[in-house]
Short mmCIF file of C-alpha atoms and ligand atoms in Angstrom, two decimals:
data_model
loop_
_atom_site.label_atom_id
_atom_site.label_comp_id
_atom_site.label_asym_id
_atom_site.label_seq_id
_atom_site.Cartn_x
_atom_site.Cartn_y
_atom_site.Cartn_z
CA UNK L 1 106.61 101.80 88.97
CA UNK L 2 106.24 100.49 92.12
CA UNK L 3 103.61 98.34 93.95
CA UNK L 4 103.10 99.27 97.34
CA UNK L 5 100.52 97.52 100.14
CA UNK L 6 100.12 100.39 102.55
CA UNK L 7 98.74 98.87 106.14
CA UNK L 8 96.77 101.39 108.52
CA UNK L 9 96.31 103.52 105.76
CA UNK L 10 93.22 104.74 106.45
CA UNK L 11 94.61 106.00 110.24
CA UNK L 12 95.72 109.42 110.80
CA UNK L 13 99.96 108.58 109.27
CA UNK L 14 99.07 106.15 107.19
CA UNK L 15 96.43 108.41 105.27
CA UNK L 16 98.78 111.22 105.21
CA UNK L 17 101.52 108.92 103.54
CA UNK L 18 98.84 107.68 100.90
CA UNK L 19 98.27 111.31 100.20
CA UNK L 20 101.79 111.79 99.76
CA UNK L 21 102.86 109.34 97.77
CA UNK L 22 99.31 109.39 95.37
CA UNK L 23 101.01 113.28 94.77
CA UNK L 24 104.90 112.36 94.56
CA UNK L 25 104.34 109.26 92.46
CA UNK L 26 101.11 109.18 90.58
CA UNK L 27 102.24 106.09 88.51
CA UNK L 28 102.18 103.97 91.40
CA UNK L 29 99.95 101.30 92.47
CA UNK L 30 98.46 101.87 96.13
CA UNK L 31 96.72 99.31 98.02
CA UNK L 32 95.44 100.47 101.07
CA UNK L 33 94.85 97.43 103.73
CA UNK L 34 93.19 98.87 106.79
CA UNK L 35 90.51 96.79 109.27
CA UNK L 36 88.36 100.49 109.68
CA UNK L 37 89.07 100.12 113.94
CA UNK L 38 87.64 102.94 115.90
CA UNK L 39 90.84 105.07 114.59
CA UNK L 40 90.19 104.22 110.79
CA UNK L 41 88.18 105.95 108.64
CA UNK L 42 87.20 105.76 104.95
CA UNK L 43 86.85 109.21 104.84
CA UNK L 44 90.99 109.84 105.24
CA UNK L 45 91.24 108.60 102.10
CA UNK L 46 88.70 110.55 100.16
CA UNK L 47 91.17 112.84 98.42
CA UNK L 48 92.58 109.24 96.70
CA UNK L 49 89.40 107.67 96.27
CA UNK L 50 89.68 108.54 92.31
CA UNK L 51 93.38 108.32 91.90
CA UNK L 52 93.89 105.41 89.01
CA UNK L 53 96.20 103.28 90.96
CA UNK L 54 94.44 103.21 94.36
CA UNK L 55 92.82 100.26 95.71
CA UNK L 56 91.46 100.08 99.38
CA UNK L 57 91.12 96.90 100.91
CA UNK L 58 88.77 96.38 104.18
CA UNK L 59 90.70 93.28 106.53
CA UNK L 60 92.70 92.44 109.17
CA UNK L 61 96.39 92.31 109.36
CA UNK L 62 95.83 89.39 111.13
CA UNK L 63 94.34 87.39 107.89
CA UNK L 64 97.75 86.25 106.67
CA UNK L 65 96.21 84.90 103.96
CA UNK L 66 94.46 87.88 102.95
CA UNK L 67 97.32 89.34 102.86
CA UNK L 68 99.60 86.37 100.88
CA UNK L 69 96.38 87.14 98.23
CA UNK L 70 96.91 90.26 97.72
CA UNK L 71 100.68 90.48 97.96
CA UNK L 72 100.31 87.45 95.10
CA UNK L 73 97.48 89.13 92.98
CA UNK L 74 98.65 92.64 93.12
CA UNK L 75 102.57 91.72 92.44
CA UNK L 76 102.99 94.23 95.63
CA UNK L 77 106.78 94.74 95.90
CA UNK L 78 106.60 97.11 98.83
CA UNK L 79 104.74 97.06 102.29
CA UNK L 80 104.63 100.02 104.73
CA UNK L 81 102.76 99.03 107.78
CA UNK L 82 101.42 101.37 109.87
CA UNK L 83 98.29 99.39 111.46
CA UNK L 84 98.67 99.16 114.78
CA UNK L 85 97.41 100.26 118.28
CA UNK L 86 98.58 102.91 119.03
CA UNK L 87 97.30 105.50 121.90
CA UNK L 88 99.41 105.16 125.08
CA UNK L 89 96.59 105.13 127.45
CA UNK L 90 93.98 103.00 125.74
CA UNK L 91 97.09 100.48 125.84
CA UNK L 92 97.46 100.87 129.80
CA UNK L 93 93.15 100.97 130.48
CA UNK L 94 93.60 97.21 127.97
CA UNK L 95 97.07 96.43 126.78
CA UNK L 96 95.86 93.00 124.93
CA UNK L 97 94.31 94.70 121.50
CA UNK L 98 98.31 96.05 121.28
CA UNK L 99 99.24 92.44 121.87
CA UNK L 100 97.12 91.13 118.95
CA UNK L 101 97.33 93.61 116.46
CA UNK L 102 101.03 95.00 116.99
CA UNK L 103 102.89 91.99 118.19
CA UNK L 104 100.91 89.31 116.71
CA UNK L 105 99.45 91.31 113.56
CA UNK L 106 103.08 92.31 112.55
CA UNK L 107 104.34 88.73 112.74
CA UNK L 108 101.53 87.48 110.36
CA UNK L 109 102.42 90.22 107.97
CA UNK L 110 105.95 89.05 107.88
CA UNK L 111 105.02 85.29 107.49
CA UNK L 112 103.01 86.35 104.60
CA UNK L 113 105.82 88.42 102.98
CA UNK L 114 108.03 85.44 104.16
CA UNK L 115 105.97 82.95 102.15
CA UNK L 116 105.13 84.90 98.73
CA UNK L 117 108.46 86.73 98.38
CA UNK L 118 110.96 84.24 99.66
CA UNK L 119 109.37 80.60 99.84
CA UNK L 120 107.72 81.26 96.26
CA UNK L 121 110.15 83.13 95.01
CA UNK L 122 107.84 86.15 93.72
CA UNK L 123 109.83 89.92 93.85
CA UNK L 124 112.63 88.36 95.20
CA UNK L 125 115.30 91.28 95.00
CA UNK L 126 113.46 94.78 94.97
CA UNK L 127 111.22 94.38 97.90
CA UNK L 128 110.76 95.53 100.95
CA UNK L 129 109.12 95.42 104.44
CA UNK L 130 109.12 98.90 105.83
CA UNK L 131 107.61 98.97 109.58
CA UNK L 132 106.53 102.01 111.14
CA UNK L 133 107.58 102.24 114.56
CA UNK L 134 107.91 104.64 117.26
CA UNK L 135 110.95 106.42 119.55
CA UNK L 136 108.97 105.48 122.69
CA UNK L 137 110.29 101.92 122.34
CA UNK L 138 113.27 103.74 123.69
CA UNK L 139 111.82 104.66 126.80
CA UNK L 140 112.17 108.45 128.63
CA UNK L 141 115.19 110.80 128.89
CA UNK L 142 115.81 113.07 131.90
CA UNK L 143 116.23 116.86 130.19
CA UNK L 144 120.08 116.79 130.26
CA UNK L 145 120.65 113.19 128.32
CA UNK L 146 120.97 113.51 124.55
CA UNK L 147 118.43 112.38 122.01
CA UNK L 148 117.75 109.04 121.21
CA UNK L 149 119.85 107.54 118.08
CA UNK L 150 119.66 104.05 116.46
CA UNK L 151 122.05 102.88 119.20
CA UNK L 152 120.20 103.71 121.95
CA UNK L 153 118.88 100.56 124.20
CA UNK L 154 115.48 99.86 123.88
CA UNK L 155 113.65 100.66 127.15
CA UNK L 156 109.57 100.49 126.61
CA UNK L 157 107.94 101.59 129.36
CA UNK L 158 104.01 101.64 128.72
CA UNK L 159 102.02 98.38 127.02
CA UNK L 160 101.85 100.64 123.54
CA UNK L 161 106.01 100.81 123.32
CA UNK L 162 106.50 97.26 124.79
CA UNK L 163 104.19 95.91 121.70
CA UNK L 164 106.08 97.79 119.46
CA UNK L 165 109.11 96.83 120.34
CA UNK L 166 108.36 93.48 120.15
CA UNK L 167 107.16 94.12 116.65
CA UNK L 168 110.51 95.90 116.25
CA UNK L 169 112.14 92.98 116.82
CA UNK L 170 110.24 90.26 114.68
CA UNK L 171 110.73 93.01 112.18
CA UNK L 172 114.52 92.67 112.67
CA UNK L 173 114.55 88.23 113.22
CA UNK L 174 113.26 88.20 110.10
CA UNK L 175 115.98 89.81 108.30
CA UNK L 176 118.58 88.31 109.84
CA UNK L 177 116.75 84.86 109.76
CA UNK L 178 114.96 84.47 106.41
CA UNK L 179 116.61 87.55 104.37
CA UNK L 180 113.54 89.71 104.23
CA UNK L 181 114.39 92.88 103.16
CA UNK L 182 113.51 95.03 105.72
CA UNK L 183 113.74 98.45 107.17
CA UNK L 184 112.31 99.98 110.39
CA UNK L 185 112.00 104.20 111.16
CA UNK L 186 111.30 104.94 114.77
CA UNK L 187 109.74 108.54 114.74
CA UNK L 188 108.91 111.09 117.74
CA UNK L 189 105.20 112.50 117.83
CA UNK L 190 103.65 113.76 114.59
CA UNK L 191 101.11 116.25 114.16
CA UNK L 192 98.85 117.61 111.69
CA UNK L 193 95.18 116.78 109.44
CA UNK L 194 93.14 113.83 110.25
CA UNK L 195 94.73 113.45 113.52
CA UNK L 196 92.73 111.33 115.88
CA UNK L 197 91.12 113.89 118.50
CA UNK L 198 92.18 111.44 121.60
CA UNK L 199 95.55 112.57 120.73
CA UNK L 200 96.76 115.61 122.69
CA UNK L 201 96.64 118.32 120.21
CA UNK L 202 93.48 117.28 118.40
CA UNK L 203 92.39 116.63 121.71
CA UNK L 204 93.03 120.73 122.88
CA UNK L 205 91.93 122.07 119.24
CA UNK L 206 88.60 120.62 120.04
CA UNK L 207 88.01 121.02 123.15
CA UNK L 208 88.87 124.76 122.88
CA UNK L 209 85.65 124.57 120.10
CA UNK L 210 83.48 123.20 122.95
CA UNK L 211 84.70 125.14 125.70
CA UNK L 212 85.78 121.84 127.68
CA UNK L 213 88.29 121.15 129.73
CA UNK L 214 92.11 120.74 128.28
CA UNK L 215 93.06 118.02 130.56
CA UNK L 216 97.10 118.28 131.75
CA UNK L 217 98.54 115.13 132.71
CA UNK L 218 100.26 116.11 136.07
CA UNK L 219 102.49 118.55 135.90
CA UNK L 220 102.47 119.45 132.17
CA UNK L 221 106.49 119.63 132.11
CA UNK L 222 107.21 115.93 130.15
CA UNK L 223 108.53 116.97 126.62
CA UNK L 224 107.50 115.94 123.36
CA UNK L 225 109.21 115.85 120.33
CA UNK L 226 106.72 117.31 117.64
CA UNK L 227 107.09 116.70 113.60
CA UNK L 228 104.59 117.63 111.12
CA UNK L 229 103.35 114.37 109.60
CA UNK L 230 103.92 115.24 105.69
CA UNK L 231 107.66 114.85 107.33
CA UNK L 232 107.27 111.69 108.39
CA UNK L 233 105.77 110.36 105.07
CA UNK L 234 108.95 112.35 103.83
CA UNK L 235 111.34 110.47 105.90
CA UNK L 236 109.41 107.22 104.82
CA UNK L 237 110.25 107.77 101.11
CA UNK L 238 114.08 108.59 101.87
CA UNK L 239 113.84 105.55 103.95
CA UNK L 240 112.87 103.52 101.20
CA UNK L 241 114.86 105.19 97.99
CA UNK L 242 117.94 105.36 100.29
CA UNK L 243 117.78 103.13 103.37
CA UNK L 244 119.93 100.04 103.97
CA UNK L 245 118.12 96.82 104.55
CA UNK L 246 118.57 95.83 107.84
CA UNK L 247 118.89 98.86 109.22
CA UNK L 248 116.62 101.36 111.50
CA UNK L 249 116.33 105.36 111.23
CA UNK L 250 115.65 107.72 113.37
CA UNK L 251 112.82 110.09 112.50
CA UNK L 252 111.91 113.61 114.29
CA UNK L 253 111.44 117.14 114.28
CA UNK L 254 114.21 118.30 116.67
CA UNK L 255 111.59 120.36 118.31
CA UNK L 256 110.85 119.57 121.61
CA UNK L 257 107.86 120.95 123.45
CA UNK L 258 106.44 120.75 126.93
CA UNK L 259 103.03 119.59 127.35
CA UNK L 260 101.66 122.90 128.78
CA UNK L 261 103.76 125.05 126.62
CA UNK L 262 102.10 123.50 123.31
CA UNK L 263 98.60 124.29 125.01
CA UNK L 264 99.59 127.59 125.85
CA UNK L 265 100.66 128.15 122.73
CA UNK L 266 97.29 126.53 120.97
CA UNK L 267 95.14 128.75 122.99
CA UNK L 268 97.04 131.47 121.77
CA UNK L 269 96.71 131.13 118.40
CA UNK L 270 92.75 130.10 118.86
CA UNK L 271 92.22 133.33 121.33
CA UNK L 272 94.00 135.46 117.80
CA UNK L 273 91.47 133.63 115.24
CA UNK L 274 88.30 133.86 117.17
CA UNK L 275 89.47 137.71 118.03
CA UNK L 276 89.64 138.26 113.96
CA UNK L 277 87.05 136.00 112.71
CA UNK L 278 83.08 137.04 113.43
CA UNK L 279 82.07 133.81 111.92
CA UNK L 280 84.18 131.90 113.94
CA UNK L 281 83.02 133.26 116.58
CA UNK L 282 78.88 132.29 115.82
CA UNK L 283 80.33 128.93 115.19
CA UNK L 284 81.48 127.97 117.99
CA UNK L 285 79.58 129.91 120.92
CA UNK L 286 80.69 127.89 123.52
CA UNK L 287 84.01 128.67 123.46
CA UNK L 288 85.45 131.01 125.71
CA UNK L 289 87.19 133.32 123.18
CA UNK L 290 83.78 133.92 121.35
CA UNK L 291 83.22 136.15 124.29
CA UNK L 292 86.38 137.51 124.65
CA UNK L 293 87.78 135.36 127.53
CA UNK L 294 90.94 133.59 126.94
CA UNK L 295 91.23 129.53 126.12
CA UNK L 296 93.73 128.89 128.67
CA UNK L 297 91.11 129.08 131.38
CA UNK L 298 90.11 125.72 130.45
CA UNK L 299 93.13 124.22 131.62
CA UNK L 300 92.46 121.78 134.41
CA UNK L 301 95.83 119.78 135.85
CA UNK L 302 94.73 116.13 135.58
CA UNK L 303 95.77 112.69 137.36
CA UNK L 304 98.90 112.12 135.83
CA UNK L 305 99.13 109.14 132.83
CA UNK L 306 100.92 105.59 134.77
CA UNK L 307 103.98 104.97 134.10
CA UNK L 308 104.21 108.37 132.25
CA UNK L 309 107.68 108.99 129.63
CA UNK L 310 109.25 112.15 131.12
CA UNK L 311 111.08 113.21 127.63
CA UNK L 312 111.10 111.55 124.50
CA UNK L 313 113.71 113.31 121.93
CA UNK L 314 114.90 112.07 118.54
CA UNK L 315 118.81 112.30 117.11
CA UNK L 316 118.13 112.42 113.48
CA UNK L 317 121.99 112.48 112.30
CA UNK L 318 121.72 109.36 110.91
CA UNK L 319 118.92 110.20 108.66
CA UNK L 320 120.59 113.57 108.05
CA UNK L 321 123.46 111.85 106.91
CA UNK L 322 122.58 108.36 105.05
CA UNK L 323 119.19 109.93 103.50
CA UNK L 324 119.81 113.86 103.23
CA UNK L 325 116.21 114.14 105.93
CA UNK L 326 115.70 117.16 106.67
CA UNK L 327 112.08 118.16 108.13
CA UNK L 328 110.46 120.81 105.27
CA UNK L 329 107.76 121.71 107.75
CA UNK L 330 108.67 124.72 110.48
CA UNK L 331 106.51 123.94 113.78
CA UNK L 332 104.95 127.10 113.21
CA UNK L 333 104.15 126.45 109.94
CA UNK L 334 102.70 123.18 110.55
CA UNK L 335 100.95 124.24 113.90
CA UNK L 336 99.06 127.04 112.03
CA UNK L 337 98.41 124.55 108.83
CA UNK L 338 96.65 122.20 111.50
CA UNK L 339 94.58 124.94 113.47
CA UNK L 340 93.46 125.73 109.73
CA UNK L 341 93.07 122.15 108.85
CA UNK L 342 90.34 121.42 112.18
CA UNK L 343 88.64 124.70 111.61
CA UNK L 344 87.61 123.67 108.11
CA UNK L 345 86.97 120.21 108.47
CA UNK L 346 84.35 120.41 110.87
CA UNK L 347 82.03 117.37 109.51
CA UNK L 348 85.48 114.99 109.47
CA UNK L 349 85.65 115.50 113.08
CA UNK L 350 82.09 115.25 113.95
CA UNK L 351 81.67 111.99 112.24
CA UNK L 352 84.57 110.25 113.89
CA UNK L 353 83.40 111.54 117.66
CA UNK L 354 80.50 109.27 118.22
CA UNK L 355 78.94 107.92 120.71
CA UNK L 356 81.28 105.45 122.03
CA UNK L 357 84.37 107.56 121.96
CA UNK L 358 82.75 110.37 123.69
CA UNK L 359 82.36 107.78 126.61
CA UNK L 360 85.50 106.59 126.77
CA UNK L 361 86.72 110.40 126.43
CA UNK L 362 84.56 110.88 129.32
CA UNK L 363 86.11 107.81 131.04
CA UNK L 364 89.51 109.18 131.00
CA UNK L 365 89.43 112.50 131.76
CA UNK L 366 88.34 112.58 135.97
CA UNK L 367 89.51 116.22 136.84
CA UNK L 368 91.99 115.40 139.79
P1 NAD O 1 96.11 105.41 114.12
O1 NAD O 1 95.65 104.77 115.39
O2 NAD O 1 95.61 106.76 113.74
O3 NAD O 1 95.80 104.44 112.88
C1 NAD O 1 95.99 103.05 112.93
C2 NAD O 1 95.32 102.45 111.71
O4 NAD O 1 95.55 101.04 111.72
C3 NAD O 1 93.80 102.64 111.67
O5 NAD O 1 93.38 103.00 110.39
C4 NAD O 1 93.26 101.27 112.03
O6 NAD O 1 91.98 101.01 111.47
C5 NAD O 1 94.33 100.37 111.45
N1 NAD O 1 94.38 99.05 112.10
C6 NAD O 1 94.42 98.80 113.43
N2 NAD O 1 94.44 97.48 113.64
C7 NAD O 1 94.45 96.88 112.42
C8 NAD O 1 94.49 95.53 111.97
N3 NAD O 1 94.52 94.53 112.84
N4 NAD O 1 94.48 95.29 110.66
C9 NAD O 1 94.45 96.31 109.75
N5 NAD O 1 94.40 97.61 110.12
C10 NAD O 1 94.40 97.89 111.43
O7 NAD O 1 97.69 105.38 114.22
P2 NAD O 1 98.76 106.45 113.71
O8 NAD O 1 98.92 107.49 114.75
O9 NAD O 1 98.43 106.81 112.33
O10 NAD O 1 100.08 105.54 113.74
C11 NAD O 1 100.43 104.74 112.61
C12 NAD O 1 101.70 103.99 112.93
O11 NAD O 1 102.74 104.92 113.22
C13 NAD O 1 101.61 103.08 114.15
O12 NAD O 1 102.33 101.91 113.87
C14 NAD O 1 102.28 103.88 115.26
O13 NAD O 1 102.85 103.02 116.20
C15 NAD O 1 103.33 104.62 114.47
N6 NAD O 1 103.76 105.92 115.03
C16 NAD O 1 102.84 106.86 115.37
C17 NAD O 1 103.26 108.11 115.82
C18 NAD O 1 102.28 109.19 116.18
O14 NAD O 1 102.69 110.25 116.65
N7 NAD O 1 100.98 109.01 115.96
C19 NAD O 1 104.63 108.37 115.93
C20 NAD O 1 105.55 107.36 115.60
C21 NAD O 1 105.09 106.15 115.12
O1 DAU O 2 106.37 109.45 120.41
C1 DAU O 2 105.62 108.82 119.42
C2 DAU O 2 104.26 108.45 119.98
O2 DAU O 2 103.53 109.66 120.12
C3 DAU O 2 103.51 107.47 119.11
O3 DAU O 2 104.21 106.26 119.05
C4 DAU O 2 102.10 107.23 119.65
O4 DAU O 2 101.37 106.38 118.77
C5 DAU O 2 101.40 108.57 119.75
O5 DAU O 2 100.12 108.40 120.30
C6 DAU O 2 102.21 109.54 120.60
O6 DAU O 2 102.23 109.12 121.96
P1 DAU O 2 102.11 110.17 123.18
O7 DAU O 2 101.64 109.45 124.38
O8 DAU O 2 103.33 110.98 123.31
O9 DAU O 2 100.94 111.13 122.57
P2 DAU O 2 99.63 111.79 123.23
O10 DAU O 2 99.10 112.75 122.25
O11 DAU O 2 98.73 110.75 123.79
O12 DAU O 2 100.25 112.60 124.46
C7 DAU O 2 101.23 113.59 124.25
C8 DAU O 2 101.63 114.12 125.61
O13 DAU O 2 100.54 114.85 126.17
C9 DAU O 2 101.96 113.04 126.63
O14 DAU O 2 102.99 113.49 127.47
C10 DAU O 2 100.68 112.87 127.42
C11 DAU O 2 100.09 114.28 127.42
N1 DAU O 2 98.61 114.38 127.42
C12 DAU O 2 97.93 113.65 126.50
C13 DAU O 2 96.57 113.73 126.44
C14 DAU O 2 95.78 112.91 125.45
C15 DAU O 2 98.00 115.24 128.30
O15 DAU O 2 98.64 115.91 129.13
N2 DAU O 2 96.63 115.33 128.25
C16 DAU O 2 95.89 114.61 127.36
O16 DAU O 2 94.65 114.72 127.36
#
């Protein structure tokens, strides 16, 4: 049985991985550590609120001794940290909350892991630090390089990838310096429920309801690599059954996207449900395809993102070959399980657009 402290878990990955593992594992103990930031919500957890093993924990990552508590009370021999900062452009509108909470936050967590599992001597051989991180600490590819592998040089290019990075690094120091156990997955862009609607493809979904704008950052073309985030949970548990300590994987979907081609392809599959679906169609009379007129006419080209990633892409070979990872979810599988996923979860998404993120929404989006 294993004891796991699960940071961020009440964000959009780190809920999805509490679901995950509550279903693969039901033994285990889950403690949920999450500081409820305008990205958190309660609610994600709701389908584990009753599971016998879970515990959820309102603080900061940033209270290492918080944290040394619970790690000490809860004999916690496993952390996955997800908490962090993470949307690129609320990092480049005010890059120091990504300084505190992903540089600084991650280096408390370690000291506290440092300090109960090392210094006192508590779980000293089975446990281990597994940090979440991202492939944009890579920086951007040109279409004809090849993917990103563990190898590649680390390149961040926007405040979001350069905190990460940094936390990459601590991650690593602390290994090599005090013998954590440690292991780090960098994974392209996931999709799927409870996804934070500032996010691109929330973002559209919505704003197809509505009948707003779906704002393009320049030219659309800059590629994505898109994985289903039950996948990256996936990856997560291989990571952790199977991983070396000390090393770094390589998560992804080896499905790259352009920008406008996954919009294109969202109004698409909206246009077919509202064309089908009467109710659908009362629901939401403000969007174009309750009256018959295709989604895509919302699309408005936008000033382009600063310092914008052309193509991020993910070589997963390593975690083919070390872990047997293999994504289960097909994009169209996953696309259509999310469509499904927003349309009946209309209260989740109401409750976390309020007031204040509808501003800053508003903020962002100037139609060049
Ligand atoms: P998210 O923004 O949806 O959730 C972040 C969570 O962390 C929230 O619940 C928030 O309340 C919590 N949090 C923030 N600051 C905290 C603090 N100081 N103490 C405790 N909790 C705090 O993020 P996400 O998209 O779920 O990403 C989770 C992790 O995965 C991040 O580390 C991110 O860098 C990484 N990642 C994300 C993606 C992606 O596509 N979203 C891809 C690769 C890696
Ligand atoms: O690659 C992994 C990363 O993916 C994670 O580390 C980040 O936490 C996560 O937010 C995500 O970063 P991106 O910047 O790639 O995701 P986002 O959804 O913000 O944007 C995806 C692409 O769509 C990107 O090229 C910018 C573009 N975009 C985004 C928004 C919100 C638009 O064109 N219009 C938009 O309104």
């Amino acid at each position: 049985m294993k004891k796991l402290l699960i940071t961020g878990g009440a964000g959009f990955i780190g809920a999805n991985f509490v679901h995950y593992w509550a279903n693969e594992y039901p033994e285990d103990r889950l403690v949920v550590l999450d500081a409820l930031t305008y990205a958190g919500n309660r609610n994600n957890l709701a389908p584990v609120e009753q599971h016998e093993g879970f515990r959820f924990v309102s603080g900061d990552i940033l209270d290492t001794a918080l944290v040394e508590t619970l790690l000490r009370e809860e004999s916690i021999d496993t952390i996955v940290h997800f908490a962090a900062e993470s949307h690129v452009d609320r990092s480049i509108s005010g890059p120091d909350a990504f300084i505190e909470t992903n540089i600084i936050g991650t280096h408390s967590l370690l000291k506290a892991a440092r300090q109960v599992w090392i210094t006192e001597g508590r779980c000293p051989v089975q446990h281990r630090f597994h940090h979440v991180s991202t492939d944009e600490v890579f920086g951007s590819l040109t279409p004809e390089d090849p993917a990103f592998t563990e190898q590649t040089a680390y390149a961040p290019n926007s405040p979001y990838s350069a905190s990460k990075a940094a936390s990459d690094f601590f991650v690593r120091a602390y290994h090599h310096t005090y013998g954590l156990n440690v292991t780090t997955s960098n994974c392209s862009n996931n999709y799927g429920p409870y996804h934070f609607p500032e996010k691109l493809i929330p973002l559209v979904i919505l704003n197809i309801l509505h009948g707003q704008s779906l704002p393009i950052y320049g030219d659309g073309k800059n590629i994505r690599d898109w994985l289903y985030v039950s996948d990256h949970a996936y990856g997560i548990d291989l990571t952790l059954k199977k991983g070396r300590v000390g090393e770094t994987y390589n998560i992804g979907g080896c499905n790259e996207w352009t920008n406008i081609d996954i919009v294109q392809l969202i109004c698409q599959l909206m246009d077919t449900r509202f064309a089908h679906d009467d109710i659908l169609r009362r629901r939401f009379p403000k969007s174009p395809a309750a009256g018959g007129v295709a989604s895509n006419s919302l699309i408005s080209y936008v000033a382009d993102r600063a310092g914008h990633d052309f193509r991020y892409a993910i070589d997963t070979a390593t975690a083919n070959e070390e872990l047997g990872y293999q994504p289960k979810v097909s994009f169209e599988q996953g696309i259509n399980l999310t469509l499904d996923w927003y349309l009946s979860n209309e209260q989740w998404w109401r409750s976390v657009m309020d007031g204040t993120y509808q501003q800053w929404i508003e903020q962002q989006y100037k139609v060049a």
